[in-house]
Amino acid sequence: MDTDVLIVGAGPTGLMLANQLARRGVRAMIIDRHSGPAQQSRAMAVQARTLEIYSKMGIVDEALARGREGSGASMWANGKWMARIPLGDIGKNLSPFPFVLALGQDDNERIMGAKLQELGVDVQWNTELIAFQQHPSHVDVTLKQPDGSTRELAAAWVAGCDGGRSAVRDMSGITFPGAPYEHTFFVADTEATGPMKPGELNVYMWQDGFHLFFPMRGQDRWRVIGILPKALRARTDLEFEDLKADIRREAGAELSFKACDWFSTYRIHHRCAERFRDRRCFLLGDAAHVHSPAGGQGMNTGLQDAYNLGWKLALVVKGQADAGLLDSYEQERLPVAQRLLRTTDRIFTLLVSDSWVAGLFRTRILARILSQAMTVERIRGAAFRTISQIGIRYRKGPLSQMLASLPEGAPVAGDRFPWLHLKVQPSGPVEDLFQKFDDTRFNLLVIGQPAPVAESLGVGDFIRVHAVADDPENADELARIQVTGPAFYLLRPDGHVALAGRELTVTDVKRYLVEHHLRVDSATASAEQMALRAAA
Ligand SMILES: Cc1cc2nc3c(=O)[nH]c(=O)nc-3n(C[C@H](O)[C@H](O)[C@H](O)COP(=O)(O)OP(=O)(O)OC[C@H]3O[C@@H](n4cnc5c(N)ncnc54)[C@H](O)[C@@H]3O)c2cc1C
């Protein structure tokens, strides 16, 4: 075998997957047909869930230093300021990163690329996947190399992170149903002054559409996004200059553009692959789903796909799990993509609809409803959970199992385990659990009962045990997530709850692992566990 995993595409999704594999001791080969990293910023929003993952990767400080925290959104209608939606700290107590970070896709790629190099993996640029053939044990792949020659190699697994026009998807015969929207978008990175509230997202709505002004790093730097006016849609030689008059009309005559570094137009599609896997080939990111940029979810969803597949693929490659574990990738991520497509489609249709009623809603009602609603704590929390992607859960997924019902509102199997501060040693300090968890392993959180020592589980180095000390501060913190009395949570490496229940028994944990394709170190596995595995 030439490589365990061939990652096709070094956009954000491919770079995340390569990093996750490398962190877990699997060296993937990552190729891209382009000559180097993309220069355009493209996606701008980095969501809290992505920042949580960046934190585990040791790159969050750099992302925060380069980006800009979104503090709020100013809503304008027909050139008049309507309302402000405060967004700073919107996710207070829900995530260590309670905001949206404005950081261009190019910066995200640069940071992840540098980390990957540090881990000893270089992207092979100017290298294109042109054909492959699947076999039961591997995939034979044909690559076009930088000098134009071809090279054959064998990969155990292929990850198609190759964007909306994915070759891996097409060659796998996986259809990509959906449609393009009729509108054409434009995006421009500009230097501009005007009535925009500095440091905030400025949303300009009028009868026929909207413009978004995203603050970028640097003085008077704004990313402007909108839909092309009907009269300009057919033009093929369009420049930003041609649009200025329209933008000024909607955003106010005081607006002055001094420079434009990047201008692009693009059609948006909403499509979702019918399957995310064909035997040894997987689809992730834009190769699997494309949708409108409403809500800044695109890049982040690809990154979460990679985080979901990364730990599973690493365990399988290292012989610590059966290949059956990989079925859960599609079972968990396809419903997430389908739901995202439905939601972004609904929001986007409302934002771009030419209808008179939609125009009235945009200019008269939307800003007021949003600004009012976002003062209500519960609505702010719900909005943050959705947009930040911390609310994504796999409750119906094949890896989620409840052994006993826990109090109403407590986390259940499939949920991302919430961010808590607890004492995990009786006389020790209060610790940030997200810092404490090791995302290259399973983590077992034991509450209100004696915790087994890790060795007694007989599962080698598979699980880290965290015993929550019996302490009033811990009880208060746990009450915040409705956990009272004894409970335990077995968390997957990606922080989602695998198994949860009341009284912990070693047998239950072992049974879960065995029944869910996980092979534990045979040197340390007990006879009981072997019997369970044989029965499963
Ligand atoms: C103009 C523009 C603006 C956008 N703005 C936003 C936004 O504001 N918010 C948002 O969330 N999203 C936005 N997006 C979408 C966002 O950029 C994508 O969701 C994101 O890039 C997906 O990342 P990816 O890694 O899955 O795919 P990509 O970034 O498309 O990366 C795929 C990579 O695969 C490589 N590749 C393709 N085929 C092959 C092959 N056969 N062999 C080798 N390599 C191959 C390509 O060269 C490319 O580098 C925008 C997109 C565009 C085009």
Coordinates of C-alpha atoms and ligand atoms in Angstrom, one line a residue:
M1 CA 0.0 0.0 0.0
D2 CA 1.5 3.4 -1.0
T3 CA -0.7 5.4 1.5
D4 CA -3.3 4.6 4.0
V5 CA -5.4 7.6 3.1
L6 CA -5.3 9.7 0.0
I7 CA -6.9 13.1 0.5
V8 CA -7.9 14.7 -2.7
G9 CA -8.1 18.5 -2.3
A10 CA -6.2 20.9 0.0
G11 CA -9.0 23.4 0.7
P12 CA -10.2 23.8 4.3
T13 CA -11.8 20.4 4.4
G14 CA -8.8 18.4 3.2
L15 CA -6.4 20.3 5.4
M16 CA -8.6 19.7 8.4
L17 CA -8.8 15.9 7.7
A18 CA -5.0 15.7 7.1
N19 CA -4.4 17.5 10.4
Q20 CA -6.8 15.2 12.3
L21 CA -5.1 12.1 10.9
A22 CA -1.6 13.4 11.5
R23 CA -2.4 14.3 15.1
R24 CA -3.5 10.7 15.6
G25 CA -0.4 9.2 14.0
V26 CA -1.7 8.5 10.5
R27 CA 0.2 10.2 7.7
A28 CA -2.1 10.8 4.8
M29 CA -1.0 11.9 1.4
I30 CA -2.7 15.1 0.5
I31 CA -2.8 16.4 -3.1
D32 CA -4.3 19.4 -4.9
R33 CA -4.4 20.2 -8.6
H34 CA -3.7 23.9 -7.9
S35 CA -0.2 25.3 -7.7
G36 CA -0.6 26.5 -4.1
P37 CA -3.0 27.8 -1.5
A38 CA -6.0 29.9 -2.6
Q39 CA -5.4 33.6 -2.4
Q40 CA -9.0 34.7 -2.1
S41 CA -10.7 35.0 1.2
R42 CA -14.0 33.4 0.1
A43 CA -15.7 32.2 3.4
M44 CA -15.4 34.7 6.2
A45 CA -17.2 33.3 9.2
V46 CA -15.5 30.9 11.6
Q47 CA -18.0 29.4 14.0
A48 CA -17.5 28.5 17.7
R49 CA -17.5 24.8 17.1
T50 CA -14.7 25.2 14.6
L51 CA -12.8 27.3 17.1
E52 CA -13.2 24.6 19.8
I53 CA -11.6 22.2 17.3
Y54 CA -8.8 24.7 16.5
S55 CA -8.2 24.9 20.3
K56 CA -7.6 21.1 20.4
M57 CA -5.2 21.5 17.4
G58 CA -3.3 24.3 19.1
I59 CA -4.1 26.9 16.4
V60 CA -6.9 28.8 18.0
D61 CA -4.7 31.6 19.3
E62 CA -3.4 32.3 15.9
A63 CA -6.9 32.3 14.4
L64 CA -8.1 34.7 17.1
A65 CA -5.1 37.0 16.6
R66 CA -5.7 37.2 12.8
G67 CA -9.5 37.4 12.9
R68 CA -12.0 39.8 14.4
E69 CA -14.7 38.9 16.8
G70 CA -18.2 39.8 15.5
S71 CA -19.7 42.2 18.1
G72 CA -23.1 42.8 16.4
A73 CA -25.1 43.5 13.3
S74 CA -26.5 46.8 12.3
M75 CA -29.6 46.5 10.2
W76 CA -30.4 49.1 7.6
A77 CA -33.5 49.4 5.4
N78 CA -33.9 51.6 2.4
G79 CA -30.7 53.4 3.4
K80 CA -31.9 54.2 7.0
W81 CA -30.5 52.6 10.1
M82 CA -33.2 50.4 11.7
A83 CA -31.8 48.4 14.6
R84 CA -28.7 46.8 16.1
I85 CA -28.5 43.1 17.0
P86 CA -25.9 42.7 19.7
L87 CA -23.9 39.5 19.0
G88 CA -20.9 39.9 21.2
D89 CA -20.8 37.2 23.9
I90 CA -24.0 35.8 22.4
G91 CA -22.9 32.3 23.4
K92 CA -21.7 33.2 26.9
N93 CA -21.4 30.0 29.1
L94 CA -22.1 27.9 26.0
S95 CA -18.7 27.8 24.4
P96 CA -15.2 29.1 25.3
F97 CA -15.6 31.1 22.1
P98 CA -19.0 32.8 22.5
F99 CA -18.9 34.7 19.2
V100 CA -18.5 34.4 15.4
L101 CA -15.0 35.1 14.3
A102 CA -14.5 37.0 11.0
L103 CA -11.4 35.3 9.5
G104 CA -11.0 34.7 5.7
Q105 CA -10.8 31.2 4.3
D106 CA -7.3 32.0 3.0
D107 CA -6.1 32.7 6.6
N108 CA -7.8 29.5 7.8
E109 CA -6.1 27.5 5.1
R110 CA -2.7 29.1 5.9
I111 CA -3.0 28.3 9.6
M112 CA -4.1 24.7 9.1
G113 CA -1.4 24.3 6.3
A114 CA 1.3 25.5 8.6
K115 CA 0.2 23.2 11.4
L116 CA 0.1 20.3 9.0
Q117 CA 3.7 21.0 7.9
E118 CA 4.7 21.1 11.6
L119 CA 3.2 17.6 11.9
G120 CA 5.5 16.5 9.0
V121 CA 3.0 16.5 6.1
D122 CA 3.3 18.6 3.0
V123 CA 0.6 19.2 0.5
Q124 CA 1.6 17.9 -3.0
W125 CA 0.5 20.8 -5.2
N126 CA 0.0 20.6 -9.0
T127 CA -1.1 17.0 -8.5
E128 CA -4.5 15.9 -9.8
L129 CA -6.6 12.8 -9.3
I130 CA -7.6 11.7 -12.8
A131 CA -8.9 8.1 -12.3
F132 CA -9.3 5.4 -9.8
Q133 CA -10.5 1.9 -9.4
Q134 CA -11.9 0.3 -6.3
H135 CA -10.9 -3.1 -5.1
P136 CA -12.1 -4.9 -1.9
S137 CA -8.8 -4.2 -0.1
H138 CA -7.7 -0.9 -1.7
V139 CA -8.1 1.8 -4.4
D140 CA -5.8 2.0 -7.4
V141 CA -5.4 5.7 -8.1
T142 CA -4.0 7.5 -11.1
L143 CA -2.5 11.0 -10.5
K144 CA -1.3 13.6 -12.9
Q145 CA 2.0 14.9 -11.6
P146 CA 3.4 18.5 -11.8
D147 CA 5.5 17.6 -14.9
G148 CA 2.4 16.2 -16.7
S149 CA 3.3 12.6 -16.3
T150 CA 1.0 10.1 -14.6
R151 CA 1.7 8.0 -11.5
E152 CA -0.2 5.0 -10.2
L153 CA -0.5 4.3 -6.5
A154 CA -2.6 2.2 -4.1
A155 CA -4.4 3.8 -1.2
A156 CA -6.4 2.0 1.4
W157 CA -9.0 4.9 1.6
V158 CA -9.7 7.9 -0.5
A159 CA -11.2 11.1 0.9
G160 CA -12.8 13.3 -1.7
C161 CA -12.3 16.9 -0.3
D162 CA -12.3 18.1 -3.9
G163 CA -15.0 20.8 -3.8
G164 CA -18.3 21.3 -5.6
R165 CA -17.1 19.7 -8.9
S166 CA -15.7 16.7 -7.1
A167 CA -13.9 14.2 -9.3
V168 CA -14.2 11.6 -6.5
R169 CA -18.0 12.0 -6.5
D170 CA -18.3 11.9 -10.3
M171 CA -16.0 8.9 -10.7
S172 CA -17.9 7.1 -7.9
G173 CA -21.2 7.6 -9.8
I174 CA -22.7 9.4 -6.9
T175 CA -25.4 11.9 -8.0
F176 CA -25.5 15.5 -6.7
P177 CA -29.2 16.4 -6.9
G178 CA -30.3 20.0 -6.4
A179 CA -30.3 23.1 -8.5
P180 CA -28.7 26.5 -9.0
Y181 CA -30.4 29.6 -7.7
E182 CA -31.4 32.0 -10.4
H183 CA -29.5 34.9 -8.8
T184 CA -25.8 35.7 -9.3
F185 CA -23.9 36.7 -6.3
F186 CA -21.0 39.2 -6.2
V187 CA -18.3 39.4 -3.6
A188 CA -15.7 42.2 -3.3
D189 CA -13.0 42.9 -0.8
T190 CA -12.9 46.7 -0.6
E191 CA -11.5 49.8 1.1
A192 CA -14.6 51.9 1.8
T193 CA -15.9 54.6 4.1
G194 CA -19.5 55.5 4.7
P195 CA -22.3 55.2 7.3
M196 CA -21.4 51.6 8.2
K197 CA -21.1 50.9 11.9
P198 CA -17.4 50.0 12.3
G199 CA -16.4 46.5 13.4
E200 CA -19.9 45.1 12.8
L201 CA -21.8 43.3 10.2
N202 CA -23.9 45.9 8.3
V203 CA -26.9 44.5 6.6
Y204 CA -28.5 46.7 4.0
M205 CA -32.0 45.7 2.9
W206 CA -34.3 47.2 0.3
Q207 CA -37.3 46.2 -1.7
D208 CA -35.3 44.1 -4.2
G209 CA -32.5 42.5 -2.2
F210 CA -29.7 43.0 0.3
H211 CA -26.0 43.9 0.7
L212 CA -23.8 42.7 3.5
F213 CA -20.8 44.6 4.6
F214 CA -18.4 42.4 6.7
P215 CA -15.7 44.2 8.6
M216 CA -12.2 42.8 7.6
R217 CA -8.9 43.2 9.3
G218 CA -7.3 46.7 8.6
Q219 CA -8.5 50.3 8.4
D220 CA -11.8 50.7 6.4
R221 CA -11.6 47.3 4.9
W222 CA -15.0 45.7 4.1
R223 CA -16.1 42.6 2.4
V224 CA -19.2 43.4 0.4
I225 CA -21.6 40.7 -0.7
G226 CA -24.8 41.0 -2.5
I227 CA -26.8 39.8 -5.5
L228 CA -26.3 41.4 -8.9
P229 CA -29.1 43.7 -10.1
K230 CA -31.2 42.1 -12.8
A231 CA -29.9 44.5 -15.4
L232 CA -26.3 43.3 -14.9
R233 CA -26.9 39.6 -14.6
A234 CA -26.2 38.8 -18.2
R235 CA -22.9 40.8 -18.4
T236 CA -19.8 38.7 -18.7
D237 CA -17.3 41.6 -18.4
L238 CA -18.6 43.0 -15.2
E239 CA -16.2 44.9 -12.9
F240 CA -16.8 46.2 -9.4
E241 CA -16.9 49.7 -10.9
D242 CA -20.2 48.8 -12.6
L243 CA -21.9 48.0 -9.3
K244 CA -20.8 51.0 -7.3
A245 CA -23.8 53.1 -8.2
D246 CA -26.3 50.4 -7.2
I247 CA -24.6 49.8 -3.9
R248 CA -24.5 53.5 -3.2
R249 CA -28.2 53.9 -3.9
E250 CA -29.0 51.2 -1.4
A251 CA -26.4 51.8 1.3
G252 CA -26.4 55.6 1.2
A253 CA -24.8 58.3 -0.9
E254 CA -22.1 58.9 1.7
L255 CA -20.6 55.6 0.8
S256 CA -17.2 55.9 -0.9
F257 CA -15.1 53.1 -2.3
K258 CA -11.4 53.8 -2.4
A259 CA -10.1 50.4 -3.6
C260 CA -11.2 46.9 -4.5
D261 CA -8.6 44.1 -4.1
W262 CA -10.8 41.3 -5.2
F263 CA -14.1 41.0 -7.1
S264 CA -15.8 37.9 -8.1
T265 CA -19.3 36.8 -9.2
Y266 CA -20.7 33.3 -8.7
R267 CA -23.8 31.3 -9.0
I268 CA -24.9 29.5 -6.0
H269 CA -26.2 25.9 -6.0
H270 CA -28.0 24.0 -3.3
R271 CA -27.1 20.4 -3.8
C272 CA -26.5 17.4 -1.5
A273 CA -24.8 14.1 -2.6
E274 CA -27.2 11.2 -2.4
R275 CA -24.5 9.2 -0.5
F276 CA -21.3 10.4 1.3
R277 CA -19.5 7.1 0.7
D278 CA -18.9 4.5 -1.9
R279 CA -17.0 1.6 -0.4
R280 CA -13.4 3.0 0.2
C281 CA -14.1 6.5 -1.0
F282 CA -15.7 9.3 1.1
L283 CA -17.1 12.7 0.2
L284 CA -16.6 15.6 2.6
G285 CA -17.1 19.4 2.4
D286 CA -18.3 21.0 -0.8
A287 CA -17.9 17.7 -2.6
A288 CA -20.8 16.4 -0.5
H289 CA -23.0 19.5 -0.1
V290 CA -23.2 23.0 -1.4
H291 CA -25.7 25.7 -0.3
S292 CA -26.2 29.4 0.0
P293 CA -23.7 31.3 2.2
A294 CA -26.6 32.4 4.4
G295 CA -25.5 31.9 8.0
G296 CA -21.8 31.4 7.2
Q297 CA -22.0 27.6 7.4
G298 CA -20.3 26.3 4.3
M299 CA -16.7 26.1 5.2
N300 CA -17.5 25.2 8.8
T301 CA -19.7 22.3 7.8
G302 CA -16.8 20.9 5.7
L303 CA -14.5 21.2 8.7
Q304 CA -16.9 19.3 10.9
D305 CA -17.2 16.6 8.3
A306 CA -13.5 16.2 8.5
Y307 CA -13.5 16.2 12.3
N308 CA -16.2 13.5 12.3
L309 CA -14.4 11.2 9.8
G310 CA -10.9 11.9 11.1
W311 CA -11.0 10.0 14.4
K312 CA -12.9 7.1 12.9
L313 CA -10.6 6.7 10.0
A314 CA -7.5 6.9 12.2
L315 CA -8.8 4.1 14.5
V316 CA -9.6 1.9 11.5
V317 CA -6.2 2.5 9.8
K318 CA -4.4 1.8 13.1
G319 CA -6.4 -1.5 13.5
Q320 CA -8.1 -0.2 16.6
A321 CA -11.6 -0.4 15.1
D322 CA -13.4 -2.4 12.4
A323 CA -14.2 -0.8 9.1
G324 CA -17.9 -0.9 10.2
L325 CA -17.2 2.2 12.3
L326 CA -16.9 4.2 9.1
D327 CA -20.5 3.6 8.2
S328 CA -21.4 6.1 10.9
Y329 CA -19.8 8.9 9.0
E330 CA -22.5 9.1 6.4
Q331 CA -25.3 8.2 8.9
E332 CA -24.3 11.1 11.0
R333 CA -23.3 13.8 8.5
L334 CA -25.8 13.3 5.7
P335 CA -28.8 14.3 7.9
V336 CA -26.8 17.3 9.1
A337 CA -26.1 18.4 5.5
Q338 CA -29.8 17.8 4.5
R339 CA -31.1 19.9 7.4
L340 CA -28.6 22.7 6.6
L341 CA -29.7 22.8 3.0
R342 CA -33.3 23.1 4.0
T343 CA -32.7 25.9 6.5
T344 CA -30.3 27.9 4.3
D345 CA -32.6 27.5 1.4
R346 CA -35.6 28.9 3.4
I347 CA -33.6 31.9 4.7
F348 CA -31.9 32.6 1.3
T349 CA -35.2 32.5 -0.5
L350 CA -36.7 35.0 1.8
L351 CA -33.6 37.2 1.5
V352 CA -33.6 37.3 -2.3
S353 CA -37.2 36.9 -3.2
D354 CA -38.3 39.5 -5.7
S355 CA -41.9 39.4 -4.4
W356 CA -43.5 42.6 -3.1
V357 CA -44.4 40.9 0.2
A358 CA -40.9 39.6 0.8
G359 CA -39.5 43.1 0.0
L360 CA -41.9 44.6 2.6
F361 CA -40.9 42.0 5.2
R362 CA -37.2 42.7 4.6
T363 CA -37.5 46.5 4.8
R364 CA -40.2 47.0 7.5
I365 CA -40.4 43.9 9.7
L366 CA -37.3 41.8 9.7
A367 CA -34.9 44.2 11.4
R368 CA -37.4 44.9 14.2
I369 CA -38.3 41.2 14.8
L370 CA -34.6 40.2 14.9
S371 CA -33.5 43.0 17.2
Q372 CA -36.4 42.4 19.6
A373 CA -36.0 38.6 19.5
M374 CA -32.3 38.7 20.2
T375 CA -32.8 40.5 23.5
V376 CA -34.5 37.4 24.8
E377 CA -31.9 35.2 26.5
R378 CA -33.5 31.9 25.3
I379 CA -33.7 33.0 21.7
R380 CA -30.1 34.3 21.8
G381 CA -29.0 30.9 23.1
A382 CA -31.0 29.0 20.6
A383 CA -29.7 31.2 17.7
F384 CA -26.1 30.7 18.9
R385 CA -26.5 27.0 19.2
T386 CA -27.7 26.7 15.7
I387 CA -25.3 29.2 13.9
S388 CA -22.2 28.2 15.9
Q389 CA -22.8 24.5 15.1
I390 CA -22.4 23.5 18.8
G391 CA -26.1 22.3 18.6
I392 CA -25.4 19.7 16.0
R393 CA -26.1 16.3 17.5
Y394 CA -26.3 12.7 16.4
R395 CA -29.0 11.4 18.7
K396 CA -30.4 8.9 16.1
G397 CA -26.9 7.9 15.0
P398 CA -25.6 4.4 15.2
L399 CA -23.0 5.3 17.8
S400 CA -25.4 6.9 20.3
Q401 CA -26.7 4.8 23.2
M402 CA -28.5 5.6 26.4
L403 CA -28.5 3.1 29.2
A404 CA -30.9 4.9 31.5
S405 CA -33.0 8.0 31.2
L406 CA -31.4 11.1 32.7
P407 CA -33.3 14.1 34.0
E408 CA -35.1 16.2 31.3
G409 CA -32.8 18.6 29.7
A410 CA -29.6 16.7 30.6
P411 CA -27.2 15.9 27.7
V412 CA -28.0 12.6 26.0
A413 CA -26.2 10.3 23.6
G414 CA -25.3 12.0 20.4
D415 CA -25.1 15.5 21.8
R416 CA -21.9 17.5 21.9
F417 CA -21.1 17.4 25.6
P418 CA -21.5 20.9 27.0
W419 CA -18.7 23.2 28.1
L420 CA -18.3 22.9 31.9
H421 CA -15.9 23.9 34.6
L422 CA -15.5 21.2 37.2
K423 CA -13.1 19.9 39.9
V424 CA -11.9 16.5 38.7
Q425 CA -9.7 16.1 41.8
P426 CA -11.2 16.5 45.3
S427 CA -8.7 19.2 46.4
G428 CA -7.7 20.3 42.9
P429 CA -8.7 23.5 41.0
V430 CA -11.8 24.0 38.9
E431 CA -10.8 23.0 35.4
D432 CA -12.1 23.7 31.9
L433 CA -13.3 20.3 30.8
F434 CA -12.7 21.0 27.2
Q435 CA -9.1 21.6 28.0
K436 CA -9.0 18.5 30.1
F437 CA -10.5 16.1 27.5
D438 CA -8.1 14.4 25.2
D439 CA -9.7 14.4 21.7
T440 CA -7.4 11.6 20.4
R441 CA -9.1 9.2 22.8
F442 CA -12.5 8.5 24.4
N443 CA -13.1 10.3 27.7
L444 CA -15.2 8.9 30.5
L445 CA -16.8 11.4 32.9
V446 CA -18.0 9.8 36.1
I447 CA -20.3 11.7 38.3
G448 CA -21.5 11.0 41.8
Q449 CA -20.1 7.5 42.1
P450 CA -16.7 5.8 42.3
A451 CA -14.7 5.9 39.1
P452 CA -12.9 2.9 37.8
V453 CA -9.1 3.3 37.3
A454 CA -8.4 3.3 33.6
E455 CA -6.4 0.1 33.7
S456 CA -9.3 -1.8 35.3
L457 CA -11.3 -1.2 32.1
G458 CA -8.9 -3.4 30.3
V459 CA -9.0 -1.2 27.2
G460 CA -5.4 -0.1 27.0
D461 CA -4.9 3.6 26.4
F462 CA -8.3 3.9 24.7
I463 CA -10.1 5.9 27.4
R464 CA -9.2 8.7 29.8
V465 CA -11.2 8.6 33.0
H466 CA -12.3 11.8 34.7
A467 CA -13.9 11.4 38.1
V468 CA -16.0 14.5 39.1
A469 CA -15.3 15.2 42.7
D470 CA -18.2 15.3 45.2
D471 CA -18.2 19.1 45.7
P472 CA -20.9 21.8 46.0
E473 CA -19.3 23.9 43.2
N474 CA -19.5 20.8 40.9
A475 CA -23.1 20.2 41.9
D476 CA -24.0 23.8 40.9
E477 CA -22.2 23.5 37.6
L478 CA -23.8 20.2 36.8
A479 CA -27.3 21.5 37.8
R480 CA -26.8 24.1 35.0
I481 CA -27.0 21.2 32.5
Q482 CA -29.7 19.4 34.6
V483 CA -27.4 16.6 35.8
T484 CA -28.3 15.6 39.3
G485 CA -27.3 12.3 41.1
P486 CA -25.1 9.7 39.7
A487 CA -24.4 9.7 36.0
F488 CA -21.7 8.8 33.6
Y489 CA -20.9 10.0 30.1
L490 CA -18.6 8.2 27.7
L491 CA -17.5 10.8 25.1
R492 CA -16.2 10.0 21.7
P493 CA -12.9 11.7 20.6
D494 CA -14.9 14.4 18.9
G495 CA -16.7 15.4 22.1
H496 CA -20.1 13.9 21.3
V497 CA -21.7 11.6 23.9
A498 CA -21.4 7.9 22.9
L499 CA -22.9 6.2 25.9
A500 CA -24.6 7.7 28.9
G501 CA -26.5 6.4 31.9
R502 CA -26.8 6.4 35.7
E503 CA -24.8 3.7 37.4
L504 CA -21.5 2.9 35.6
T505 CA -20.4 -0.6 35.2
V506 CA -17.2 -1.6 33.5
T507 CA -19.1 -4.3 31.6
D508 CA -21.4 -1.7 30.0
V509 CA -18.5 0.4 28.8
K510 CA -16.8 -2.7 27.3
R511 CA -19.9 -3.9 25.7
Y512 CA -20.5 -0.5 24.1
L513 CA -17.0 -0.5 22.6
V514 CA -17.3 -4.1 21.3
E515 CA -20.7 -3.6 19.9
H516 CA -19.6 -0.4 18.1
H517 CA -16.7 -1.8 16.2
L518 CA -14.0 -0.7 18.5
R519 CA -11.2 -3.1 19.1
V520 CA -9.3 -2.7 22.2
D521 CA -5.7 -3.7 22.8
S522 CA -5.8 -7.5 22.7
A523 CA -2.9 -7.6 25.2
T524 CA -5.0 -5.9 27.8
A525 CA -8.5 -7.1 26.8
S526 CA -10.1 -9.4 29.4
A527 CA -11.5 -12.8 28.6
E528 CA -14.9 -11.3 29.4
Q529 CA -14.4 -8.7 26.7
M530 CA -13.2 -11.2 24.2
A531 CA -16.4 -13.2 24.8
L532 CA -18.5 -10.1 24.3
R533 CA -16.7 -9.3 21.0
A534 CA -17.2 -12.8 19.8
A535 CA -20.9 -12.6 20.7
A536 CA -21.3 -9.2 18.9
Ligands
LIG1 C1 -16.5 33.4 -4.4 C2 -16.9 32.5 -3.2 C3 -17.3 33.1 -2.0 C4 -17.7 32.3 -1.0 N1 -18.1 32.8 0.2 C5 -18.5 32.1 1.2 C6 -18.9 32.6 2.4 O1 -19.0 33.8 2.6 N2 -19.2 31.8 3.5 C7 -19.2 30.4 3.3 O2 -19.4 29.7 4.3 N3 -18.8 29.8 2.2 C8 -18.4 30.6 1.1 N4 -18.0 30.1 0.0 C9 -17.9 28.6 0.0 C10 -16.7 28.1 0.6 O3 -15.6 28.7 0.0 C11 -16.6 26.6 0.5 O4 -17.7 26.0 1.3 C12 -15.3 26.0 1.0 O5 -14.3 26.4 0.2 C13 -15.4 24.4 0.9 O6 -14.1 23.9 1.2 P1 -13.7 22.5 0.6 O7 -12.3 22.3 1.2 O8 -14.7 21.5 0.9 O9 -13.6 22.7 -1.0 P2 -12.7 23.7 -1.8 O10 -12.4 24.9 -1.0 O11 -13.5 23.9 -3.1 O12 -11.4 22.9 -2.1 C14 -11.4 21.8 -3.0 C15 -9.9 21.7 -3.4 O13 -9.9 20.5 -4.2 C16 -9.0 20.7 -5.3 N5 -9.3 19.7 -6.4 C17 -10.5 19.6 -7.1 N6 -10.5 18.6 -7.9 C18 -9.3 18.0 -7.7 C19 -8.6 16.8 -8.3 N7 -9.2 16.1 -9.2 N8 -7.4 16.5 -7.9 C20 -6.7 17.2 -7.0 N9 -7.3 18.3 -6.4 C21 -8.5 18.7 -6.8 C22 -9.2 22.1 -5.7 O14 -8.1 22.6 -6.4 C23 -9.4 22.8 -4.4 O15 -8.3 23.3 -3.8 C24 -17.6 30.8 -1.1 C25 -17.2 30.3 -2.3 C26 -16.8 31.1 -3.4 C27 -16.4 30.4 -4.6

